[in-house]
Coordinates of C-alpha atoms in Angstrom, one line a residue:
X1 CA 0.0 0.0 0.0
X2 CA 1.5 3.1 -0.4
X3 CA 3.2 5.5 0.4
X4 CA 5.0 2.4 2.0
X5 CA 5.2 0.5 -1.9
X6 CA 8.8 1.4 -2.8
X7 CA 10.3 -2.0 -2.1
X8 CA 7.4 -3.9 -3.8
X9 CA 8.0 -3.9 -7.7
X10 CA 12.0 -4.5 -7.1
X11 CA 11.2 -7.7 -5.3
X12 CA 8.6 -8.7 -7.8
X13 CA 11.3 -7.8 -10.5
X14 CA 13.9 -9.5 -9.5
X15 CA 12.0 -13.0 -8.4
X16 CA 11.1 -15.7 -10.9
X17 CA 7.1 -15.8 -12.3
X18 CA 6.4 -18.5 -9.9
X19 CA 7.8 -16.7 -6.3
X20 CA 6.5 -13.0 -7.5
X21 CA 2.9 -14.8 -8.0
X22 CA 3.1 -16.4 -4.3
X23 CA 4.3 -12.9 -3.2
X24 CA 1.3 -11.7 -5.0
X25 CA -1.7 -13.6 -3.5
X26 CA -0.3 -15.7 -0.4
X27 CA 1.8 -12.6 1.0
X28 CA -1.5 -10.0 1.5
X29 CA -3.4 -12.6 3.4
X30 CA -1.2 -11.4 6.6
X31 CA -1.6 -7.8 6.3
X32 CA -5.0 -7.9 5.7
X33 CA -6.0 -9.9 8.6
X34 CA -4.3 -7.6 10.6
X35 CA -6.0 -4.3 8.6
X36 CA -9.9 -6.6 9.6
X37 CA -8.6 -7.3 13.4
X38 CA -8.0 -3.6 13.6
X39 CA -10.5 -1.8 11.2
X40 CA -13.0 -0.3 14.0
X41 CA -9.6 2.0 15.8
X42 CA -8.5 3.0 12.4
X43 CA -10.0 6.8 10.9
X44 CA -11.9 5.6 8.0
X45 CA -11.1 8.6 6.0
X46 CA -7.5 8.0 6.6
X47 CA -7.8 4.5 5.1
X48 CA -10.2 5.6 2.0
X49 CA -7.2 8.4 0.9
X50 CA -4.5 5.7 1.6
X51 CA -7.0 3.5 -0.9
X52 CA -6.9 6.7 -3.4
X53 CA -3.6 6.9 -3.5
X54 CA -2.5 3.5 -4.0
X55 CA -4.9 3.5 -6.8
X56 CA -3.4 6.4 -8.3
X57 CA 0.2 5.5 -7.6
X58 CA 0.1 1.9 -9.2
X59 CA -1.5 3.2 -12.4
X60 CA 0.5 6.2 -12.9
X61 CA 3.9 3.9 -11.8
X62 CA 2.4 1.0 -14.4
X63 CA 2.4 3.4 -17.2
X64 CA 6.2 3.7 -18.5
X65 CA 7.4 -0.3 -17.5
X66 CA 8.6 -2.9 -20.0
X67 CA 8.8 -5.7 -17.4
X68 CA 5.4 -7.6 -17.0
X69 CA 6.7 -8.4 -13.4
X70 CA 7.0 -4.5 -12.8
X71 CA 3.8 -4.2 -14.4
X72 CA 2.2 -6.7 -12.5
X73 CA 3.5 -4.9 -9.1
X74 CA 2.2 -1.7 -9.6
X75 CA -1.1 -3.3 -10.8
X76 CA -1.2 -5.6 -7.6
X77 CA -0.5 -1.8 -5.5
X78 CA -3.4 -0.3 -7.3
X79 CA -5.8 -3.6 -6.5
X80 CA -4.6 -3.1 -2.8
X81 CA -6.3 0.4 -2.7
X82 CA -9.5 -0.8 -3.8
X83 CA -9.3 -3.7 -1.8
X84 CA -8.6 -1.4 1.2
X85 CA -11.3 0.7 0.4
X86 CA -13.8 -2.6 0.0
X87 CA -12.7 -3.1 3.8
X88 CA -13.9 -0.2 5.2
X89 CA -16.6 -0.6 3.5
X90 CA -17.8 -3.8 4.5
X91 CA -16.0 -7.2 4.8
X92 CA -18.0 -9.3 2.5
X93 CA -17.1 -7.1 -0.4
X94 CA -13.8 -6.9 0.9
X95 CA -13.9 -11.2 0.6
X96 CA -15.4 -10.4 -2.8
X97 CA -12.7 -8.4 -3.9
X98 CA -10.3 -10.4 -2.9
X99 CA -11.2 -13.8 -4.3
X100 CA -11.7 -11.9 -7.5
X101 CA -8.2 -10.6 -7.5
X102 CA -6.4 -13.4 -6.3
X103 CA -7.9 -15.8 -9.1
X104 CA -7.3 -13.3 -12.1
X105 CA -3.4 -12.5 -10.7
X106 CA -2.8 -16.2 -10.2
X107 CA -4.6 -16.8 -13.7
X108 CA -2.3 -14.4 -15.5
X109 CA 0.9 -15.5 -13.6
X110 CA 0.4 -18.8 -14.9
X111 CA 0.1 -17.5 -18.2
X112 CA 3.1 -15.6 -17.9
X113 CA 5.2 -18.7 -16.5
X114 CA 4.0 -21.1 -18.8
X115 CA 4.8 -18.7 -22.3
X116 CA 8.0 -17.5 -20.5
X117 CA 6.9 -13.9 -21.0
X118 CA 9.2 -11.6 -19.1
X119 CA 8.8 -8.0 -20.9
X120 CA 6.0 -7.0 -23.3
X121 CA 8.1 -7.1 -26.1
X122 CA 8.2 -11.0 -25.7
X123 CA 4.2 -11.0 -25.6
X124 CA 4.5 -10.5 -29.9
X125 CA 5.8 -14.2 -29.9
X126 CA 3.9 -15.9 -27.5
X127 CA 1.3 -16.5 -30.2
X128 CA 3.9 -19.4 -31.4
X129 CA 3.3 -21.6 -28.3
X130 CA 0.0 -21.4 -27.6
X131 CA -2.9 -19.2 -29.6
X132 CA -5.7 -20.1 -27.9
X133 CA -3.5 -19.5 -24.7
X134 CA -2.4 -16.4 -25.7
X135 CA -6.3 -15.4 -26.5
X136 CA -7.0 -16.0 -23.1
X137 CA -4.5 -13.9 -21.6
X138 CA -5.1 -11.3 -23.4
X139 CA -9.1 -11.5 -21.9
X140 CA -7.6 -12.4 -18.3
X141 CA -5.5 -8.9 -18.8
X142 CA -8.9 -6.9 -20.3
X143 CA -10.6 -8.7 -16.9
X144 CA -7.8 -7.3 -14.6
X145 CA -8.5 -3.7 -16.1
X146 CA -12.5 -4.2 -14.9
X147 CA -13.3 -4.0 -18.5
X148 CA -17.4 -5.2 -18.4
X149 CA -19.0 -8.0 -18.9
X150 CA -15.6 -9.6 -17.1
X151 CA -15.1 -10.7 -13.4
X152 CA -12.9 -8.2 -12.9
X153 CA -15.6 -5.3 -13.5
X154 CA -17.8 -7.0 -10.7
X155 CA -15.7 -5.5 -7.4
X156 CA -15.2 -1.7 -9.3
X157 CA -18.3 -1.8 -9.5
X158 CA -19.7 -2.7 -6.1
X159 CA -17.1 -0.6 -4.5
X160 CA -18.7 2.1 -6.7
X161 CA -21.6 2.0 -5.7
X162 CA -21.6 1.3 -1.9
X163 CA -19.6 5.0 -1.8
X164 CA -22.3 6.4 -3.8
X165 CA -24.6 4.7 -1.7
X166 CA -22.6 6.6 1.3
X167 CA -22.5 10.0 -0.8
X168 CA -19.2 9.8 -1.5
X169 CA -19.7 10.6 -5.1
X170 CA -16.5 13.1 -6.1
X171 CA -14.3 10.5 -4.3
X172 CA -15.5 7.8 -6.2
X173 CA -15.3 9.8 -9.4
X174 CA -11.5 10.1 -8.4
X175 CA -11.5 6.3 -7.7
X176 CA -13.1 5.5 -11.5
X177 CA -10.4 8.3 -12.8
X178 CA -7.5 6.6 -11.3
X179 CA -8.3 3.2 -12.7
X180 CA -7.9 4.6 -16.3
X181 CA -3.7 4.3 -15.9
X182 CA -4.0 0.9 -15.0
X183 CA -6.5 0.0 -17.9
X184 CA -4.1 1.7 -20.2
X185 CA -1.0 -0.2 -19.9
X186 CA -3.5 -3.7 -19.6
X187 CA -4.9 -2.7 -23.0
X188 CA -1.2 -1.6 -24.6
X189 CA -0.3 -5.3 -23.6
X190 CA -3.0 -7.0 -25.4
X191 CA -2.3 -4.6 -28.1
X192 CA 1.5 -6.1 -28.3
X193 CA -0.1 -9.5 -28.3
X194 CA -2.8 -9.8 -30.3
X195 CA -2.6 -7.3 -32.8
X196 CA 1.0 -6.6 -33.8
X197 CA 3.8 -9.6 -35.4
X198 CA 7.7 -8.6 -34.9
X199 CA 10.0 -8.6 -38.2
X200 CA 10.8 -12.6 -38.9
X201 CA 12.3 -14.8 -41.2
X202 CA 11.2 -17.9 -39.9
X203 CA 9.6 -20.3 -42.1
X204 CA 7.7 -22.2 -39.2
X205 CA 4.5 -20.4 -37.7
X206 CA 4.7 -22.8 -34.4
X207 CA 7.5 -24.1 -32.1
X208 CA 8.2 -27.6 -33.6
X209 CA 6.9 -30.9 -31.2
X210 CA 5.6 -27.9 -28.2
X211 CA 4.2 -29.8 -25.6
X212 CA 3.1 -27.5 -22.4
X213 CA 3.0 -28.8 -19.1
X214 CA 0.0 -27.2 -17.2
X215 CA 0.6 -28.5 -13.4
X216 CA -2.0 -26.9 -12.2
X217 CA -5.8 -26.6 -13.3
X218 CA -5.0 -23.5 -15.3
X219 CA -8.7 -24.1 -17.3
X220 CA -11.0 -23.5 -14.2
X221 CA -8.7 -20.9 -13.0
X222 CA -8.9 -18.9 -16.0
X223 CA -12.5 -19.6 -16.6
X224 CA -13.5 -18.1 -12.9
X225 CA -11.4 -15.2 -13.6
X226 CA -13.6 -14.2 -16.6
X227 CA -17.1 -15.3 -16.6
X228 CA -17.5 -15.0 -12.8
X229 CA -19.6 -11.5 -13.3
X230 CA -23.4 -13.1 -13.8
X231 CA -22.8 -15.2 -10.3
X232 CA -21.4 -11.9 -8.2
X233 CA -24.9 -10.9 -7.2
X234 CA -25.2 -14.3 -5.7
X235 CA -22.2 -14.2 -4.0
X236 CA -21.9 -10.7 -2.9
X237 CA -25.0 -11.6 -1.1
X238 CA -24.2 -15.2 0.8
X239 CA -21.2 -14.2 1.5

């Protein structure tokens, strides 16, 4: 969260796909159980601007990196100001929120991992491992933007509208202003990917015998972490 993000997107940076994804998702369970434990002696208006600027921060920060893992860090800084702001909001959205952001980061990690994508000038060549693969990363990154009808629209817009709700409605205008950075560099990504092809000479259009090893259940993972947004209703409510 910032202002105390500085030493986040080095150690994403400099830590393989697999360790800056469980840095990612595992690593904010503990700060966040200690931000519920100790939500009702903390000024809510202190946590909403810290939520603000977070926001702003990993979008504008997001803008000018090459690195996906960079990218990735500012984006997972931005999610954490919504997150916090979902928190003082009310915990089930703040549950919400978070199942919705750890399935779309660990859906994208695994994308990244498993087309050894380091910087987004590697994402014009992923096409040759995987297409479909690459199709779906590019809607996993569209869903991490909150681009509708994706899961990852469904906690933007709840958080939306409990602070209208609450009559917060120039601070959530700043909160839907500062998500626009972030959208940005997810939409310049799937721009490299889908719709531009580097200079070759090759005469081959795939990588010859290519067999990918998915270890983990990458096809439910991804699924969840774009079609999720006709259940959210349901769940925002059991939960």
């Amino acid at each position: 969260l910032a202002p105390a993000h500085l030493w986040y997107p080095e150690v994403v940076q400099g830590t393989t796909l697999r360790t800056a994804l469980i840095i990612s998702t595992w690593q904010k369970l503990a700060p966040l159980t200690l931000l519920y434990l100790t939500m009702n002696k903390l000024p809510t208006n202190v946590l909403l601007l810290m939520g603000l600027l977070s926001a702003l921060i990993g979008g504008w920060n997001g803008l000018n990196q090459t690195q996906t893992r960079k990218i990735l860090a500012f984006s997972s800084i931005a999610h954490m100001g919504w997150l916090l702001i979902a928190l003082t909001l009310s915990p089930a959205l703040a549950t919400l929120t978070l199942a919705t952001y750890l399935l779309m980061t660990s859906a994208i990690f695994i994308c990244l991992d498993t087309t050894t994508t380091k910087t987004i000038s590697d994402m014009n060549t992923a096409w040759t491992q995987s297409p479909p693969l690459l199709a779906t990363m590019t809607i996993i990154l569209l869903s991490l933007g909150g681009l509708p009808p994706l899961t990852g629209f469904t906690p933007k817009w709840l958080i939306l509208k409990e602070l209208m709700l609450m009559g917060l409605g120039p601070f959530s205008t700043l909160l839907a202003i500062a998500a626009l950075p972030s959208l940005y560099f997810y939409i310049r990504m799937t721009y490299l990917a889908t719709l531009t092809t580097p200079p070759s000479t090759t005469t081959t259009e795939y990588k010859w015998r290519l067999k990918p090893n998915y270890k983990i259940n990458f096809a439910t993972i991804s699924t969840l972490s774009i079609t999720l947004l006709p259940l959210s209703p349901l769940l925002y409510l059991t939960l």
